[in-house]
CSV table of C-alpha atoms in Angstrom, one decimal:
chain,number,residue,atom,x,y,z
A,187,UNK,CA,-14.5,5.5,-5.5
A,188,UNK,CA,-11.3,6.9,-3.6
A,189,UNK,CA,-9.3,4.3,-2.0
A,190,UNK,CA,-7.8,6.2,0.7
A,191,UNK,CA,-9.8,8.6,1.8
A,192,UNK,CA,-8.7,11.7,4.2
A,193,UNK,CA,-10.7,14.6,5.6
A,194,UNK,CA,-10.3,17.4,5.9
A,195,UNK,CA,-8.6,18.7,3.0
A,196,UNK,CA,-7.0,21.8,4.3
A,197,UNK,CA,-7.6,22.6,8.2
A,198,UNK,CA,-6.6,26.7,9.3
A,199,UNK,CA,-5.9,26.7,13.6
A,200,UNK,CA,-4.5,28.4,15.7
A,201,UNK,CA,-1.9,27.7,18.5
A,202,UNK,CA,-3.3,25.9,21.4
A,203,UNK,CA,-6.5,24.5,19.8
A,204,UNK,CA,-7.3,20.4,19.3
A,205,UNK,CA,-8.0,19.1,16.0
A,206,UNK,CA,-8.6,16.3,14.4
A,207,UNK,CA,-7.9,14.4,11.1
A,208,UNK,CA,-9.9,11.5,9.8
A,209,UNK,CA,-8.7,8.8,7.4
A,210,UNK,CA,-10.7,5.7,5.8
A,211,UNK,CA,-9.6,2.9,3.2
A,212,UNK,CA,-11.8,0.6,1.5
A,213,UNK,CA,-9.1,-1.3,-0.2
A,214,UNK,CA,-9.5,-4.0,2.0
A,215,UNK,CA,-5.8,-3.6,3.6
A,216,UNK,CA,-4.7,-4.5,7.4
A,217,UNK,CA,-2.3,-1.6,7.5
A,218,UNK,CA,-2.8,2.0,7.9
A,219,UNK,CA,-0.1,4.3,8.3
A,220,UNK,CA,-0.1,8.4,8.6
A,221,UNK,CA,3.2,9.9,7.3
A,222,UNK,CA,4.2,13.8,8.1
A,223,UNK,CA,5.6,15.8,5.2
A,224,UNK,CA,7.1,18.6,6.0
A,225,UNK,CA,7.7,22.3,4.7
A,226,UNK,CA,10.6,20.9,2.6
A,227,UNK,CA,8.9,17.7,1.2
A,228,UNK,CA,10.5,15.4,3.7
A,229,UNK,CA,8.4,12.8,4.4
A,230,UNK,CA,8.7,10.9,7.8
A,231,UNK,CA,5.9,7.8,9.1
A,232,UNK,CA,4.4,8.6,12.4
A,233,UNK,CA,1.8,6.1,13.1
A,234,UNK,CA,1.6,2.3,12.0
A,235,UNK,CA,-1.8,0.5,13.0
A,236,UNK,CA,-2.1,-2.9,11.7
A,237,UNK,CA,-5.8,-4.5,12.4
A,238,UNK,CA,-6.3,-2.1,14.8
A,239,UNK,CA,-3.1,-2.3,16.5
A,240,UNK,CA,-0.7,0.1,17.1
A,241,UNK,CA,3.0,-1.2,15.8
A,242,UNK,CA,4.7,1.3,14.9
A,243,UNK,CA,5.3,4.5,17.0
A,244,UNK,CA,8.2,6.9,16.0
A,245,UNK,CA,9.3,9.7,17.7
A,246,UNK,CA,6.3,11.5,18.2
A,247,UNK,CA,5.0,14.1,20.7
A,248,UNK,CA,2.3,12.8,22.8
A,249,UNK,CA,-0.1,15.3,21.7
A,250,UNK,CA,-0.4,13.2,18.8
A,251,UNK,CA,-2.9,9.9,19.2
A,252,UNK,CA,-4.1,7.9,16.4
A,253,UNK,CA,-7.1,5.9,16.6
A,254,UNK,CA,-8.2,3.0,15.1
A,255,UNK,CA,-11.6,2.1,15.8
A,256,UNK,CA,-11.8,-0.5,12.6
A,257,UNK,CA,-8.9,-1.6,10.2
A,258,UNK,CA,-10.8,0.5,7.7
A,259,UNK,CA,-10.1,4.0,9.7
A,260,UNK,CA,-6.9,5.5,11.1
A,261,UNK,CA,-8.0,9.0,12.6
A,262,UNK,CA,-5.3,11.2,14.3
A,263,UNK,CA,-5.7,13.6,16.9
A,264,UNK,CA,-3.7,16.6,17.9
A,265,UNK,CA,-3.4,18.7,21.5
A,266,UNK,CA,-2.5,21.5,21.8
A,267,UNK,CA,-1.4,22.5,17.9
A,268,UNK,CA,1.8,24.0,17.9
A,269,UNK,CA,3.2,26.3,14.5
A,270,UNK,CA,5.4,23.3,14.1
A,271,UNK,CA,2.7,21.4,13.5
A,272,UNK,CA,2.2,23.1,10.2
A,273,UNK,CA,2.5,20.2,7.6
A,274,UNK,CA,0.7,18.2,5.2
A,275,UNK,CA,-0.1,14.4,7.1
A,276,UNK,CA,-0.7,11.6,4.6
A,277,UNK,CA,-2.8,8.7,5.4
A,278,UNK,CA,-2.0,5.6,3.5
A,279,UNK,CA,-2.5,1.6,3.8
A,280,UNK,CA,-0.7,-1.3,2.4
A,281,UNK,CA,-1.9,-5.2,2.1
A,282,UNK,CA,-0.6,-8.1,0.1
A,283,UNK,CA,2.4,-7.4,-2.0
A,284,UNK,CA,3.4,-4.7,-0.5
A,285,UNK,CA,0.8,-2.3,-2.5
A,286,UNK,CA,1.6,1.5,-0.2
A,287,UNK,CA,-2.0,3.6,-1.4
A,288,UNK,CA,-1.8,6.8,0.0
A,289,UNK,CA,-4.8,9.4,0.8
A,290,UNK,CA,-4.6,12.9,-0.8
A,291,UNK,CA,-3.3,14.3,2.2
A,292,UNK,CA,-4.7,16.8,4.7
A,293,UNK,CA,-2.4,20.6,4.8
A,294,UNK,CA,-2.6,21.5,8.3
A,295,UNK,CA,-1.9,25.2,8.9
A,296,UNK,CA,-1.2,26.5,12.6
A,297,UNK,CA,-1.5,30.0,12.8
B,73,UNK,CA,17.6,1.0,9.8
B,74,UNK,CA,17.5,1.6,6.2
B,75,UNK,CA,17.9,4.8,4.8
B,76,UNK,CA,17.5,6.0,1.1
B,77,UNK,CA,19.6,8.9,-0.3
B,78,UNK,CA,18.3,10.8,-3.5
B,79,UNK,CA,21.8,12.1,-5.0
B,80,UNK,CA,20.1,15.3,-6.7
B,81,UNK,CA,18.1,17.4,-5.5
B,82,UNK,CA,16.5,19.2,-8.4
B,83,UNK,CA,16.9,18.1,-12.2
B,84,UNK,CA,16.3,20.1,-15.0
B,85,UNK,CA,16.6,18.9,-18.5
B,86,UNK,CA,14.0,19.8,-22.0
B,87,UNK,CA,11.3,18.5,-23.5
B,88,UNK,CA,11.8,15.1,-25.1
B,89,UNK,CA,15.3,14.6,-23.7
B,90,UNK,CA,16.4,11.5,-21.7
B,91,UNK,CA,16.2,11.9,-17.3
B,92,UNK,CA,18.0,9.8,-15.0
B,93,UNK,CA,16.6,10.1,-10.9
B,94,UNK,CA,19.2,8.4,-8.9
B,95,UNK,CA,18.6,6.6,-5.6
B,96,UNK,CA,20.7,5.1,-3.7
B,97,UNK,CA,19.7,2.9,-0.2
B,98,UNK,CA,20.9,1.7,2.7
B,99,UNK,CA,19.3,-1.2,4.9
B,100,UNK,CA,21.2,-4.6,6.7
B,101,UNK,CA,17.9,-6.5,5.8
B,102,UNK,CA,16.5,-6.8,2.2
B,103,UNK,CA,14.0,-4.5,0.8
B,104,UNK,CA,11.4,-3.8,-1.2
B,105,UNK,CA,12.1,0.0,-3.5
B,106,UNK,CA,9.3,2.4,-4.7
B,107,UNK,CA,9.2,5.1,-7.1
B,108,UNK,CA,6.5,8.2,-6.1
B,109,UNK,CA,5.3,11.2,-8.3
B,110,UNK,CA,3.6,14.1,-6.0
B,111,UNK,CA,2.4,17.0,-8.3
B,112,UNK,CA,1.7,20.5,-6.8
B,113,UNK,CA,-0.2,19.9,-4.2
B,114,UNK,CA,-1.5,16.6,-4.7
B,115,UNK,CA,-1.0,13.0,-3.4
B,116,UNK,CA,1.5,10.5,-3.9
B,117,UNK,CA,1.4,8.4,-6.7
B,118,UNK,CA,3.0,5.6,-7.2
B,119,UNK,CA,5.2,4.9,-10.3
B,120,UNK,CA,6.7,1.5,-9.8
B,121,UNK,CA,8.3,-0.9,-7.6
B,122,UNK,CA,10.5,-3.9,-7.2
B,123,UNK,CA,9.3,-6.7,-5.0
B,124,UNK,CA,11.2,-9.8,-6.4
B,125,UNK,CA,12.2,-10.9,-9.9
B,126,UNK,CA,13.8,-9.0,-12.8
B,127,UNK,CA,15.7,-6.0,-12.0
B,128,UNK,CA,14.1,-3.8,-14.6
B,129,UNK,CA,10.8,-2.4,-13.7
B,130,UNK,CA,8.4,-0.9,-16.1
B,131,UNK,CA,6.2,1.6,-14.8
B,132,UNK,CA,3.4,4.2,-15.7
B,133,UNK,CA,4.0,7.3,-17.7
B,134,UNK,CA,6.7,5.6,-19.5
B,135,UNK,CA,9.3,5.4,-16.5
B,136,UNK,CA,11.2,2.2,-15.7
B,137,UNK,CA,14.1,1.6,-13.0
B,138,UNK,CA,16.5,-0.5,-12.9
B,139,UNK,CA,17.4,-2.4,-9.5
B,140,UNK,CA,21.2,-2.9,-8.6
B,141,UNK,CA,22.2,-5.1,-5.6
B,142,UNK,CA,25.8,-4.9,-5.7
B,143,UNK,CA,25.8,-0.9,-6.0
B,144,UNK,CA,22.1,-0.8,-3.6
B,145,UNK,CA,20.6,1.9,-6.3
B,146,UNK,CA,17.2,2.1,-7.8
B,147,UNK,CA,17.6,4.5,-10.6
B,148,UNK,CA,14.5,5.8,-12.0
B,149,UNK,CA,14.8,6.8,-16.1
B,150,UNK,CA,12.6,8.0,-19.1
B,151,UNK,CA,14.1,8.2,-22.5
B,152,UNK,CA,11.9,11.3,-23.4
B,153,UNK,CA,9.7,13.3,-20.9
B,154,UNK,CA,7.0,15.6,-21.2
B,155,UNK,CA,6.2,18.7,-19.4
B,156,UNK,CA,3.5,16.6,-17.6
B,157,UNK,CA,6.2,15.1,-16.2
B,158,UNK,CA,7.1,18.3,-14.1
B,159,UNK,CA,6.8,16.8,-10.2
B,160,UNK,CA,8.5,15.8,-6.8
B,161,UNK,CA,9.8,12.2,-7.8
B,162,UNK,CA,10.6,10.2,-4.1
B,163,UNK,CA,12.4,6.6,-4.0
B,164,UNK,CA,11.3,4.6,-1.1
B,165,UNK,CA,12.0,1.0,0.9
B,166,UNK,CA,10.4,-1.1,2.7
B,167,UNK,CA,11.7,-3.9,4.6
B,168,UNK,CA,11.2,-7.5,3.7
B,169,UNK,CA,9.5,-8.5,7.0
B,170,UNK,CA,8.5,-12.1,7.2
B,171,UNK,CA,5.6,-11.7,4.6
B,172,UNK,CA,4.0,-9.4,6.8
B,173,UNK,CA,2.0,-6.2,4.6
B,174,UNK,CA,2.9,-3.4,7.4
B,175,UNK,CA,7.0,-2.9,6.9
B,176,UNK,CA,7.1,1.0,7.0
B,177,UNK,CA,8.2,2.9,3.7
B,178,UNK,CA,11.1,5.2,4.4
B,179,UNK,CA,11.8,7.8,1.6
B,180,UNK,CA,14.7,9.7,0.3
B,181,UNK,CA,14.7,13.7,0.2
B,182,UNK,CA,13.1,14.1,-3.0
B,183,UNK,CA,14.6,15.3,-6.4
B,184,UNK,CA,12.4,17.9,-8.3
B,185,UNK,CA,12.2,17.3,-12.2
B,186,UNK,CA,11.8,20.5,-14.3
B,187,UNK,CA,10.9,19.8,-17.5
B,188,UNK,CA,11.3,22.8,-19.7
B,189,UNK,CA,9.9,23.3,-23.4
């Protein structure tokens, strides 16, 4: 059973076009998080949710919007993709002890 | 604001020889330090981390770190590798926040281990 589950794998779009991401944990955890890494490994948080609130918000255009309809799921949307976009976004959770689990990431390609 | 800074950037050394991964942090609050393995296009796994207690933490694979206060570093070493051990190696923190679970990790650069035969 994955813990931190993310879907799609790999997601080829071009400019302009709205996609989504999906992301679900059954660990149990009140956190969700989605981190950016980007096309020299640096990875950056984006989104915080805990129990379905939204706590954390870095610097992030507001074409991205995460959702969280449950504290099991942390979906993020993107408007409008932009070749900048082009990354790999992690999805990961945390709970008790500070135990980070993170999702086998999604590589989005903007074309 | 914390900050972590990974002093090299890529590492090679041979099979069955020692490794150090350095990691140096910054942060006016105290933390909580990681150690993550990503493979080629994989995940991130996490190797160890220091919460509270002794300084030296054992991890999987055979890795350990060693947390320092005074110098605020959280070397990562393995007294013989493998060429499994080939990866991206990232040293994160998290705040200490009130015993809350959602502190946000913040990561160093990464340092690329090379492990050659």
């Amino acid at each position: 059973d994955t813990a931190v589950s993310q879907t799609p794998k790999y997601l080829v779009t071009q400019m302009g076009n709205d996609k989504s991401i999906k992301c679900e944990q059954n660990l149990g955890h009140d956190t969700m998080y989605w981190y950016k890494q980007d096309s020299k490994k640096f990875l950056k948080i984006m989104f915080s949710y805990n129990n379905k609130e939204l706590i954390i918000n870095e610097t992030v255009p507001n074409r991205f919007s995460p959702k969280s309809p449950d504290k099991a799921h942390l979906n993020l949307h993107i408007n409008s993709l932009e070749l900048g976009d082009s990354a790999v976004y992690f999805c990961a959770s945390s709970g008790h002890h500070y135990g980070y689990t993170f999702g086998s990431g999604t590589r989005l390609t903007v074309v | 604001a914390q900050s972590v800074t990974q002093l090299d950037s890529q590492v090679p050394v041979f099979e069955e020889a020692p490794v150090e991964l350095r990691c140096n942090y910054s942060s006016s609050v105290s933390v909580y330090l990681f150690w993550y393995v990503q493979y080629p296009n994989q995940g991130l796994q996490l190797l160890l981390k220091y919460l509270s207690g002794s300084t030296l933490v054992k991890g999987i694979n055979g890795f350990e770190a060693e947390f320092n206060k005074s110098q605020t570093s959280f070397h990562l070493r393995k007294p013989s590798v493998h060429i499994s051990d080939t990866a991206e190696y990232f040293c994160a923190v998290s705040s200490v926040a009130g015993g809350t679970s959602y502190g946000k990790l913040t990561f160093g650069q990464g340092t690329i281990l090379t492990v050659h035969p």
